[in-house]
Short mmCIF file of C-alpha atoms in Angstrom, two decimals:
data_model
loop_
_atom_site.label_atom_id
_atom_site.label_comp_id
_atom_site.label_asym_id
_atom_site.label_seq_id
_atom_site.Cartn_x
_atom_site.Cartn_y
_atom_site.Cartn_z
CA MET A 215 -38.02 236.76 -2.07
CA SER A 216 -35.82 238.93 0.08
CA LEU A 217 -33.61 237.25 2.69
CA THR A 218 -31.33 238.58 5.39
CA VAL A 219 -28.05 236.68 5.07
CA LEU A 220 -25.60 236.71 7.98
CA TYR A 221 -21.96 235.65 8.10
CA PHE A 222 -19.90 234.89 11.20
CA ALA A 223 -16.24 234.33 12.12
CA TRP A 224 -13.97 233.59 9.13
CA LEU A 225 -16.89 233.58 6.70
CA ARG A 226 -17.61 237.18 7.75
CA GLU A 227 -13.95 238.07 7.25
CA ARG A 228 -13.64 236.41 3.83
CA ILE A 229 -16.86 237.92 2.51
CA GLY A 230 -16.20 241.27 4.14
CA GLU A 231 -19.72 241.78 5.50
CA SER A 232 -21.62 240.57 8.52
CA GLU A 233 -25.12 241.03 7.06
CA GLU A 234 -26.78 241.76 3.74
CA ARG A 235 -30.17 241.64 2.05
CA VAL A 236 -30.28 239.16 -0.82
CA GLU A 237 -32.97 238.99 -3.50
CA THR A 238 -33.21 235.37 -4.53
CA SER A 239 -35.49 232.72 -5.92
CA ALA A 240 -33.33 229.92 -4.43
CA ALA A 241 -35.44 226.97 -3.32
CA THR A 242 -32.88 225.57 -0.89
CA VAL A 243 -29.81 226.64 1.06
CA ALA A 244 -27.63 224.83 -1.51
CA ASP A 245 -29.25 226.88 -4.32
CA LEU A 246 -28.56 230.09 -2.39
CA VAL A 247 -24.91 229.09 -1.92
CA ALA A 248 -24.62 228.39 -5.66
CA GLU A 249 -26.06 231.85 -6.45
CA LEU A 250 -23.72 233.59 -4.01
CA ARG A 251 -20.68 231.73 -5.39
CA GLU A 252 -21.44 233.08 -8.87
CA ARG A 253 -21.48 236.68 -7.66
CA GLU A 254 -17.86 237.38 -6.79
CA PRO A 255 -14.64 235.52 -6.02
CA ARG A 256 -14.86 236.37 -2.30
CA TYR A 257 -18.08 234.34 -2.05
CA ALA A 258 -16.61 231.51 -4.11
CA LEU A 259 -13.62 231.47 -1.74
CA ALA A 260 -15.76 231.54 1.42
CA PHE A 261 -17.97 228.72 0.11
CA SER A 262 -15.20 226.66 -1.51
CA ASP A 263 -15.44 223.84 1.06
CA MET A 264 -18.97 223.43 2.40
CA ARG A 265 -17.81 220.71 4.80
CA ALA A 266 -16.33 223.58 6.83
CA VAL A 267 -19.56 225.62 6.80
CA ARG A 268 -22.63 225.30 9.00
CA VAL A 269 -25.96 226.97 8.32
CA ALA A 270 -28.95 228.16 10.29
CA VAL A 271 -32.34 229.07 8.78
CA ASP A 272 -34.34 231.45 10.98
CA GLN A 273 -31.93 230.77 13.87
CA GLU A 274 -32.32 226.98 13.75
CA LEU A 275 -29.47 224.72 12.60
CA ALA A 276 -30.24 223.38 9.14
CA ASP A 277 -28.49 221.60 6.30
CA LEU A 278 -27.80 222.44 2.68
CA ALA A 279 -30.98 220.69 1.54
CA ALA A 280 -33.17 222.85 3.80
CA PRO A 281 -35.97 224.64 1.90
CA LEU A 282 -36.06 228.44 1.96
CA ALA A 283 -39.78 228.91 1.34
CA GLY A 284 -41.04 231.31 4.00
CA ALA A 285 -37.56 231.81 5.50
CA ARG A 286 -36.48 235.29 6.57
CA GLU A 287 -32.91 234.83 7.78
CA VAL A 288 -30.08 232.52 6.72
CA ALA A 289 -26.76 232.46 8.59
CA PHE A 290 -23.48 230.89 7.50
CA PHE A 291 -20.71 230.14 9.99
CA PRO A 292 -17.93 227.66 10.81
CA PRO A 293 -18.48 224.83 13.29
CA MET A 294 -19.29 226.38 16.66
CA THR A 295 -16.72 226.65 19.44
CA GLY A 296 -18.67 227.57 22.55
CA GLY A 297 -17.98 226.65 26.14
CA MET B 184 -33.72 227.37 34.85
CA SER B 185 -32.00 230.39 33.46
CA VAL B 186 -29.69 231.44 30.63
CA ARG B 187 -27.69 234.66 30.28
CA VAL B 188 -25.37 235.95 27.56
CA GLN B 189 -23.36 238.99 28.53
CA ALA B 190 -20.11 240.89 27.96
CA GLU B 191 -19.63 241.52 31.70
CA ASP B 192 -17.88 239.17 34.08
CA PHE B 193 -19.87 237.21 36.66
CA ASP B 194 -19.36 236.36 40.33
CA LEU B 195 -19.38 232.57 40.54
CA GLY B 196 -19.98 232.48 44.31
CA ALA B 197 -22.84 234.96 44.15
CA GLU B 198 -24.46 233.08 41.25
CA LEU B 199 -24.33 229.76 43.11
CA ALA B 200 -25.67 231.37 46.29
CA ALA B 201 -28.55 232.92 44.34
CA LEU B 202 -29.35 229.62 42.63
CA ARG B 203 -29.93 227.85 45.96
CA ALA B 204 -31.26 230.81 47.96
CA GLY B 205 -34.34 229.85 49.96
CA ARG B 206 -34.22 226.25 48.70
CA THR B 207 -34.00 223.23 50.98
CA ASP B 208 -34.79 220.61 48.33
CA ILE B 209 -31.34 220.72 46.70
CA GLY B 210 -28.87 218.10 47.91
CA ALA B 211 -26.25 218.55 45.17
CA LEU B 212 -25.04 221.66 43.37
CA VAL B 213 -22.45 221.17 40.62
CA SER B 214 -20.75 223.99 38.74
CA PHE B 215 -18.27 224.21 35.90
CA THR B 216 -16.38 227.39 34.97
CA GLY B 217 -14.56 227.81 31.65
CA LEU B 218 -11.49 230.07 31.78
CA VAL B 219 -9.24 231.67 29.17
CA ARG B 220 -5.89 229.88 29.32
CA ASP B 221 -2.69 231.33 27.90
CA VAL B 222 -1.37 228.19 26.27
CA THR B 223 -2.56 226.14 23.32
CA ALA B 224 -0.78 222.94 22.38
CA GLY B 225 2.36 223.75 20.42
CA ALA B 226 1.18 227.16 19.21
CA GLY B 227 2.67 229.64 21.71
CA ALA B 228 1.16 231.96 24.28
CA ILE B 229 -2.36 233.34 23.89
CA SER B 230 -2.62 237.02 24.75
CA ALA B 231 -6.33 237.54 23.99
CA LEU B 232 -9.51 235.65 23.10
CA GLU B 233 -12.31 237.28 21.11
CA LEU B 234 -15.71 235.61 21.37
CA GLU B 235 -18.14 236.32 18.56
CA HIS B 236 -21.74 235.10 18.72
CA TYR B 237 -25.05 235.15 16.85
CA PRO B 238 -27.28 237.11 19.24
CA ALA B 239 -30.63 236.18 17.68
CA MET B 240 -29.77 232.48 17.90
CA THR B 241 -27.68 232.29 21.08
CA LEU B 242 -30.38 232.55 23.75
CA ARG B 243 -32.66 230.24 21.81
CA ALA B 244 -29.91 227.61 21.39
CA LEU B 245 -28.83 227.80 25.04
CA GLY B 246 -32.45 227.63 26.19
CA ALA B 247 -33.04 224.53 24.06
CA ILE B 248 -29.92 222.86 25.45
CA GLU B 249 -30.97 223.64 29.02
CA ALA B 250 -34.51 222.34 28.36
CA GLU B 251 -33.06 219.10 26.98
CA ALA B 252 -30.97 218.64 30.16
CA ALA B 253 -34.05 219.28 32.31
CA ALA B 254 -35.96 216.66 30.32
CA ARG B 255 -33.25 214.04 30.85
CA TRP B 256 -32.45 214.56 34.56
CA PRO B 257 -34.52 215.58 37.58
CA LEU B 258 -32.96 219.03 38.01
CA ARG B 259 -34.18 221.38 40.73
CA ALA B 260 -32.39 224.38 39.19
CA SER B 261 -29.87 225.22 36.48
CA LEU B 262 -27.98 228.21 35.16
CA ILE B 263 -25.91 228.91 32.06
CA ILE B 264 -23.91 232.14 31.71
CA HIS B 265 -21.81 232.69 28.57
CA ARG B 266 -19.75 235.80 27.89
CA HIS B 267 -18.88 237.38 24.55
CA GLY B 268 -16.42 240.06 23.47
CA LEU B 269 -12.73 240.50 24.20
CA LEU B 270 -11.29 238.35 27.01
CA HIS B 271 -7.81 237.75 28.36
CA PRO B 272 -5.96 234.85 30.01
CA GLY B 273 -7.40 234.14 33.44
CA ASP B 274 -10.81 235.62 32.57
CA GLN B 275 -13.98 233.60 33.09
CA ILE B 276 -15.64 232.67 29.76
CA MET B 277 -18.73 230.85 30.91
CA MET B 278 -20.30 228.78 33.66
CA VAL B 279 -22.94 226.13 34.06
CA ALA B 280 -24.53 225.10 37.34
CA THR B 281 -26.91 222.24 37.92
CA ALA B 282 -28.79 221.44 41.12
CA SER B 283 -30.61 218.25 41.96
CA GLU B 284 -31.62 216.08 44.88
CA SER B 285 -28.43 214.01 44.65
CA ARG B 286 -25.14 214.28 42.87
CA ALA B 287 -25.40 211.80 39.98
CA ALA B 288 -27.98 213.83 38.07
CA ALA B 289 -26.23 217.14 38.76
CA PHE B 290 -22.84 215.88 37.55
CA ALA B 291 -24.28 214.20 34.44
CA ALA B 292 -26.41 217.22 33.50
CA ALA B 293 -23.46 219.60 33.90
CA GLU B 294 -21.33 217.46 31.61
CA PHE B 295 -24.18 217.19 29.09
CA LEU B 296 -24.62 220.99 29.09
CA MET B 297 -20.89 221.47 28.47
CA ASP B 298 -20.78 218.94 25.65
CA TYR B 299 -23.71 220.67 23.94
CA LEU B 300 -22.37 224.18 24.50
CA LYS B 301 -19.07 223.25 22.85
CA SER B 302 -20.61 222.30 19.52
CA ARG B 303 -24.18 223.66 19.45
CA ALA B 304 -24.02 227.13 21.00
CA PRO B 305 -23.35 229.73 18.26
CA PHE B 306 -20.07 231.14 19.56
CA TRP B 307 -16.75 231.38 17.72
CA LYS B 308 -13.39 231.97 19.38
CA LYS B 309 -10.46 233.84 17.90
CA GLU B 310 -7.11 233.57 19.69
CA THR B 311 -4.36 236.16 19.47
CA ARG B 312 -0.95 234.43 19.54
CA PRO B 313 2.61 235.56 18.70
CA ASP B 314 2.05 234.51 15.07
CA GLY B 315 -1.21 236.44 14.71
CA ALA B 316 -4.94 235.97 15.32
CA HIS B 317 -6.49 232.60 14.50
CA TRP B 318 -10.03 231.22 14.62
CA VAL B 319 -10.15 228.24 16.95
CA ALA B 320 -11.07 225.09 15.03
CA ALA B 321 -13.82 222.84 16.32
CA ARG B 322 -12.42 219.59 17.68
CA ASP B 323 -13.56 216.17 16.49
CA GLU B 324 -13.51 215.00 20.13
CA ASP B 325 -16.19 217.56 20.97
CA GLU B 326 -18.49 216.29 18.23
CA ALA B 327 -17.83 212.71 19.38
CA ALA B 328 -18.69 213.65 22.98
CA LEU B 329 -22.00 215.02 21.76
CA ALA B 330 -22.80 211.90 19.74
CA ALA B 331 -22.15 209.75 22.82
CA TRP B 332 -25.25 211.24 24.54
CA ASP B 333 -27.45 209.85 21.77
CA ARG B 334 -26.33 206.29 22.30
#
C-alpha cells in the first residue's frame, strides 16, 4: 500500500522532510517504524527513542501497535506543546 | 461553540463581545489568554517563538476537545483561537473563552480546555534564545494535569 508519512518539529528536522509517500506492506505503525529505520541513518536517529515520539493515523492519535490496514496518512511528532 | 486556527492576531475584547452578543442567558464568561513570554527558567531571554502545527489534525483535535468540554459542563458558548507561525514576546498565542449560566462551570471548562490544549492539540513550539533555537519539551506536569480530569 501507499501511505503519506508526515514528520513534525524535530522529527522533521532530523529526517529532513516534512512529507513523503511510502510504499509499504507494514501491518502496524511499529512495523512501519522498523522499515523506515532500516532505510537510512537519519531515520534510525529520528526513531532511536520511541518514548519521545507520538503518532497519529489518519489524524487521530494512535500507538505503535495501531494497524495500518486502510490507513492513508501516518504522522510522527514529539509530544505536543499547545496552549 | 467555535474553533479557529490562524496566523493573524486576534482582538480579545471583540471576540468576547461577539461571543455574548444578543445573549441574555449567560451569567458567567471566563477567558484565558496565552502570551509569549521572554523568559524561560534558567535558559536566558527568548527573542522569538515559532509555532508549527499539523493543519489536517488541528481543527479536528480542537473540535473534539471543545465537544468534550461541552459534554461535561452546561456551556452556553465557547471559543478556542490558536495561532501558528512566528511570534514574539508579548504576542498573544491563543485564547479560550467559556460561557455558562454561572461561574463554576465556566471556570472549570476553561481550565479543562487549557489542560487538553497543552498536551493534545498538535502544536509544537520552538524558542529562539541566546544559545540558539530549541524545541520546547512537553512537561510532565501537563500530562499529569490531563490525567487528573479522568479521575
